[in-house]
Coordinates of C-alpha atoms in Angstrom, one line a residue:
M143 CA -31.3 -53.6 50.0
S144 CA -33.1 -56.8 50.7
G145 CA -32.3 -60.2 49.3
D146 CA -35.7 -60.3 47.6
F147 CA -34.8 -57.1 45.7
H148 CA -31.5 -58.5 44.5
S149 CA -33.2 -61.8 43.4
T150 CA -35.6 -59.9 41.1
E151 CA -33.3 -57.2 39.6
T152 CA -32.1 -57.6 36.1
A153 CA -28.5 -58.0 35.0
G154 CA -28.6 -54.5 33.7
D155 CA -29.9 -53.2 37.0
A156 CA -27.2 -55.0 38.9
T157 CA -24.5 -53.6 36.6
Y158 CA -26.0 -50.1 36.9
R159 CA -26.0 -50.3 40.7
R160 CA -22.4 -51.5 40.8
I161 CA -21.0 -48.9 38.5
R162 CA -23.0 -46.2 40.1
T163 CA -21.6 -47.2 43.5
D164 CA -18.1 -47.3 42.2
I165 CA -18.3 -43.8 40.8
I166 CA -19.9 -42.3 43.9
F167 CA -17.3 -43.9 46.2
G168 CA -14.4 -43.0 44.0
H169 CA -13.4 -46.5 42.8
L170 CA -13.9 -45.0 39.3
G171 CA -12.2 -41.6 39.5
P172 CA -13.3 -38.3 38.0
G173 CA -12.4 -38.0 34.4
E174 CA -11.5 -41.7 34.1
R175 CA -12.2 -43.2 30.6
L176 CA -14.8 -45.9 30.7
R177 CA -13.6 -48.3 28.0
L178 CA -16.3 -50.8 27.2
E179 CA -14.0 -53.8 26.7
R180 CA -12.3 -53.3 30.0
L181 CA -15.6 -52.8 31.8
R182 CA -17.1 -55.9 30.2
G183 CA -14.5 -58.0 32.1
R184 CA -14.7 -56.0 35.3
Y185 CA -18.5 -56.2 35.6
A186 CA -19.0 -59.5 33.7
T187 CA -21.7 -58.1 31.3
S188 CA -22.2 -57.4 27.7
V189 CA -21.1 -54.3 25.8
S190 CA -24.7 -53.5 24.9
T191 CA -25.7 -53.6 28.6
L192 CA -22.8 -51.4 29.5
R193 CA -23.8 -48.8 26.9
E194 CA -27.4 -48.7 28.3
V195 CA -26.1 -48.4 31.8
L196 CA -23.6 -45.6 31.0
Y197 CA -26.2 -43.6 29.1
R198 CA -28.5 -44.0 32.1
L199 CA -25.7 -42.7 34.4
S200 CA -25.0 -39.8 32.0
S201 CA -28.6 -38.7 32.6
E202 CA -27.8 -38.5 36.3
G203 CA -24.7 -36.4 35.8
L204 CA -22.3 -39.1 36.9
V205 CA -21.0 -40.0 33.4
T206 CA -20.3 -37.9 30.4
A207 CA -21.0 -39.3 26.9
E208 CA -18.9 -37.6 24.2
G209 CA -19.9 -39.0 20.8
Q210 CA -17.1 -40.9 19.2
R211 CA -14.9 -40.5 22.3
G212 CA -17.0 -42.7 24.3
F213 CA -17.7 -42.4 28.0
E214 CA -15.9 -41.1 31.0
V215 CA -16.6 -40.5 34.7
A216 CA -17.9 -37.0 35.1
P217 CA -15.2 -34.6 36.3
I218 CA -15.5 -32.6 39.5
S219 CA -15.0 -28.9 40.1
V220 CA -15.7 -26.3 42.8
A221 CA -18.2 -24.6 40.6
N222 CA -20.1 -27.9 40.1
F223 CA -20.0 -28.7 43.8
R224 CA -21.7 -25.4 44.5
E225 CA -24.3 -26.1 41.8
V226 CA -25.0 -29.5 43.3
A227 CA -25.2 -28.0 46.8
A228 CA -27.7 -25.4 45.6
M229 CA -29.9 -27.9 43.9
R230 CA -29.7 -30.2 46.9
G231 CA -30.8 -27.3 49.1
L232 CA -33.7 -26.4 46.9
L233 CA -35.0 -30.0 46.6
E234 CA -34.4 -31.0 50.2
G235 CA -35.7 -27.7 51.6
H236 CA -39.0 -28.1 49.8
A237 CA -39.3 -31.8 50.7
L238 CA -38.5 -31.0 54.3
R239 CA -41.3 -28.5 54.6
E240 CA -43.8 -30.9 53.1
S241 CA -42.5 -33.7 55.3
F242 CA -42.8 -31.6 58.5
T243 CA -46.5 -30.9 57.6
A244 CA -47.5 -34.5 56.7
G245 CA -45.2 -36.5 59.0
D246 CA -46.9 -38.8 61.5
I247 CA -45.6 -40.8 64.5
E248 CA -44.1 -43.5 62.2
W249 CA -42.1 -40.8 60.4
E250 CA -40.9 -39.4 63.8
G251 CA -39.7 -42.9 64.6
R252 CA -37.7 -43.2 61.4
V253 CA -36.1 -39.8 62.0
V254 CA -35.2 -40.6 65.6
A255 CA -33.8 -44.0 64.7
A256 CA -31.7 -42.6 61.9
H257 CA -30.4 -39.8 64.0
H258 CA -29.5 -42.2 66.8
K259 CA -27.3 -44.2 64.4
L260 CA -25.7 -41.1 63.0
A261 CA -25.1 -39.6 66.4
R262 CA -23.4 -42.8 67.6
L263 CA -21.0 -42.7 64.7
E264 CA -20.3 -39.0 65.2
T265 CA -19.4 -39.7 68.8
L266 CA -16.9 -42.3 67.7
I267 CA -15.3 -39.9 65.2
L268 CA -15.1 -37.1 67.7
A269 CA -13.3 -39.5 70.0
G270 CA -10.7 -40.1 67.3
D271 CA -12.0 -43.1 65.5
L272 CA -11.5 -41.9 61.9
H273 CA -12.2 -45.4 60.5
Q274 CA -15.9 -44.7 61.0
T275 CA -15.9 -41.8 58.4
S276 CA -17.3 -43.9 55.5
A277 CA -20.0 -45.4 57.7
W278 CA -20.8 -41.9 59.0
K279 CA -21.5 -40.7 55.4
H280 CA -23.9 -43.6 55.0
Y281 CA -25.8 -42.8 58.1
D282 CA -25.8 -39.1 57.2
R283 CA -27.6 -40.0 54.0
E284 CA -30.0 -42.1 55.9
F285 CA -30.8 -39.3 58.3
H286 CA -31.5 -36.7 55.7
H287 CA -33.5 -39.2 53.7
A288 CA -35.6 -40.0 56.8
L289 CA -36.3 -36.3 57.4
I290 CA -38.0 -35.9 54.0
S291 CA -39.5 -39.3 53.8
A292 CA -43.0 -38.1 54.6
C293 CA -43.0 -35.4 51.8
G294 CA -45.6 -37.5 49.8
S295 CA -43.9 -37.3 46.4
R296 CA -42.0 -40.2 45.0
A297 CA -40.7 -38.1 42.1
L298 CA -39.3 -35.5 44.5
M299 CA -37.7 -38.3 46.6
D300 CA -36.1 -39.9 43.5
T301 CA -34.8 -36.6 42.1
H302 CA -33.4 -35.6 45.5
G303 CA -31.7 -39.0 45.8
I304 CA -29.9 -38.5 42.5
I305 CA -28.7 -35.0 43.6
F306 CA -27.8 -36.2 47.1
D307 CA -25.6 -38.9 45.6
Q308 CA -23.8 -36.3 43.5
F309 CA -23.2 -34.4 46.7
L310 CA -22.1 -37.6 48.4
R311 CA -19.6 -38.2 45.7
Y312 CA -18.0 -34.9 46.5
Q313 CA -18.1 -35.7 50.2
I314 CA -16.3 -38.9 49.7
L315 CA -13.7 -37.4 47.3
A316 CA -12.9 -34.2 49.2
V317 CA -14.9 -33.5 52.4
R318 CA -13.8 -34.1 56.0
F319 CA -16.1 -34.3 59.0
R320 CA -16.7 -30.8 60.4
G321 CA -16.8 -31.9 64.0
E322 CA -19.1 -30.5 66.6
I323 CA -20.6 -28.0 64.2
A324 CA -22.1 -30.7 62.0
V325 CA -23.2 -32.7 65.1
D326 CA -25.0 -29.6 66.4
E327 CA -26.7 -29.0 63.0
H328 CA -27.9 -32.6 62.9
R329 CA -29.2 -32.4 66.4
T330 CA -31.1 -29.1 65.6
L331 CA -32.7 -30.8 62.6
L332 CA -33.9 -33.6 64.8
E333 CA -35.3 -31.3 67.4
C334 CA -37.0 -29.2 64.7
A335 CA -38.6 -32.3 63.2
L336 CA -40.1 -33.4 66.5
V337 CA -41.8 -30.0 67.1
R338 CA -42.4 -29.2 63.4
D339 CA -40.3 -26.1 63.3
A340 CA -39.8 -25.9 59.6
E341 CA -38.4 -22.3 59.5
T342 CA -35.5 -23.1 61.9
A343 CA -34.9 -26.4 60.1
L344 CA -34.7 -24.7 56.7
R345 CA -32.2 -22.1 58.0
T346 CA -30.1 -24.9 59.6
L347 CA -30.2 -27.1 56.5
D348 CA -29.1 -24.2 54.3
R349 CA -26.2 -23.5 56.6
H350 CA -25.4 -27.3 56.9
I351 CA -25.2 -27.8 53.1
H352 CA -23.3 -24.6 52.1
A353 CA -20.9 -24.6 55.1
C354 CA -19.8 -28.0 54.0
V355 CA -18.8 -26.7 50.6
D356 CA -17.1 -23.6 52.0
Y357 CA -15.2 -25.6 54.5
T358 CA -13.9 -28.0 51.9
V359 CA -12.7 -25.1 49.7
E360 CA -11.3 -23.0 52.5
Q361 CA -9.4 -25.9 54.0
G362 CA -7.8 -26.7 50.7
L363 CA -9.3 -30.2 50.6
F364 CA -10.4 -30.0 47.0
P365 CA -8.1 -31.8 44.5
L366 CA -5.9 -29.1 42.8
A367 CA -6.9 -30.2 39.4
A368 CA -10.6 -29.6 40.1
Q369 CA -10.3 -26.0 41.5

């Protein structure tokens, strides 16, 4: 995000962004109680602002609001991971097809550039540099975002972003890099974008998303309490 953006965002927006990031990246763990007094000190904001932010995050599925019990970070489960994956596939698949139809040379440039950064990180990880895993997840998001960025619908992009970040939360909490298989799938998606082969891209995307869930469960990477 640019400095101009940060200079114009409200205190509520800044708090929302910080708490949302902390939930997605696991700094606020699944099921953790979000006590307003404690959060007020941590995020240096008012209780009323926190309530607004937490209700906003509850509408995105990242926080649960339970009446008198207050707020807590949304729990995780295998069933919910599969639901999120299915919704991601539905939204991203539709956006992908639209983007392939409408994409121009500027879109191609964004896709190629995003894949280049992702591929460089994947090469480092395959060589054994596991410190790059968090950065890889950032560039993975950037690549998938670039692929659908010509879909022509801001509402679709925004909704996909919410679902993708729920999926990303699971990736950060439980998913490991699938190695050459994931690399090949990303390369295939790039190649399909450049020749506008939507059908192959959609099959690859479906496999890419659901194999990630299956791999996580089969390898026993999911927290025991969430299975």
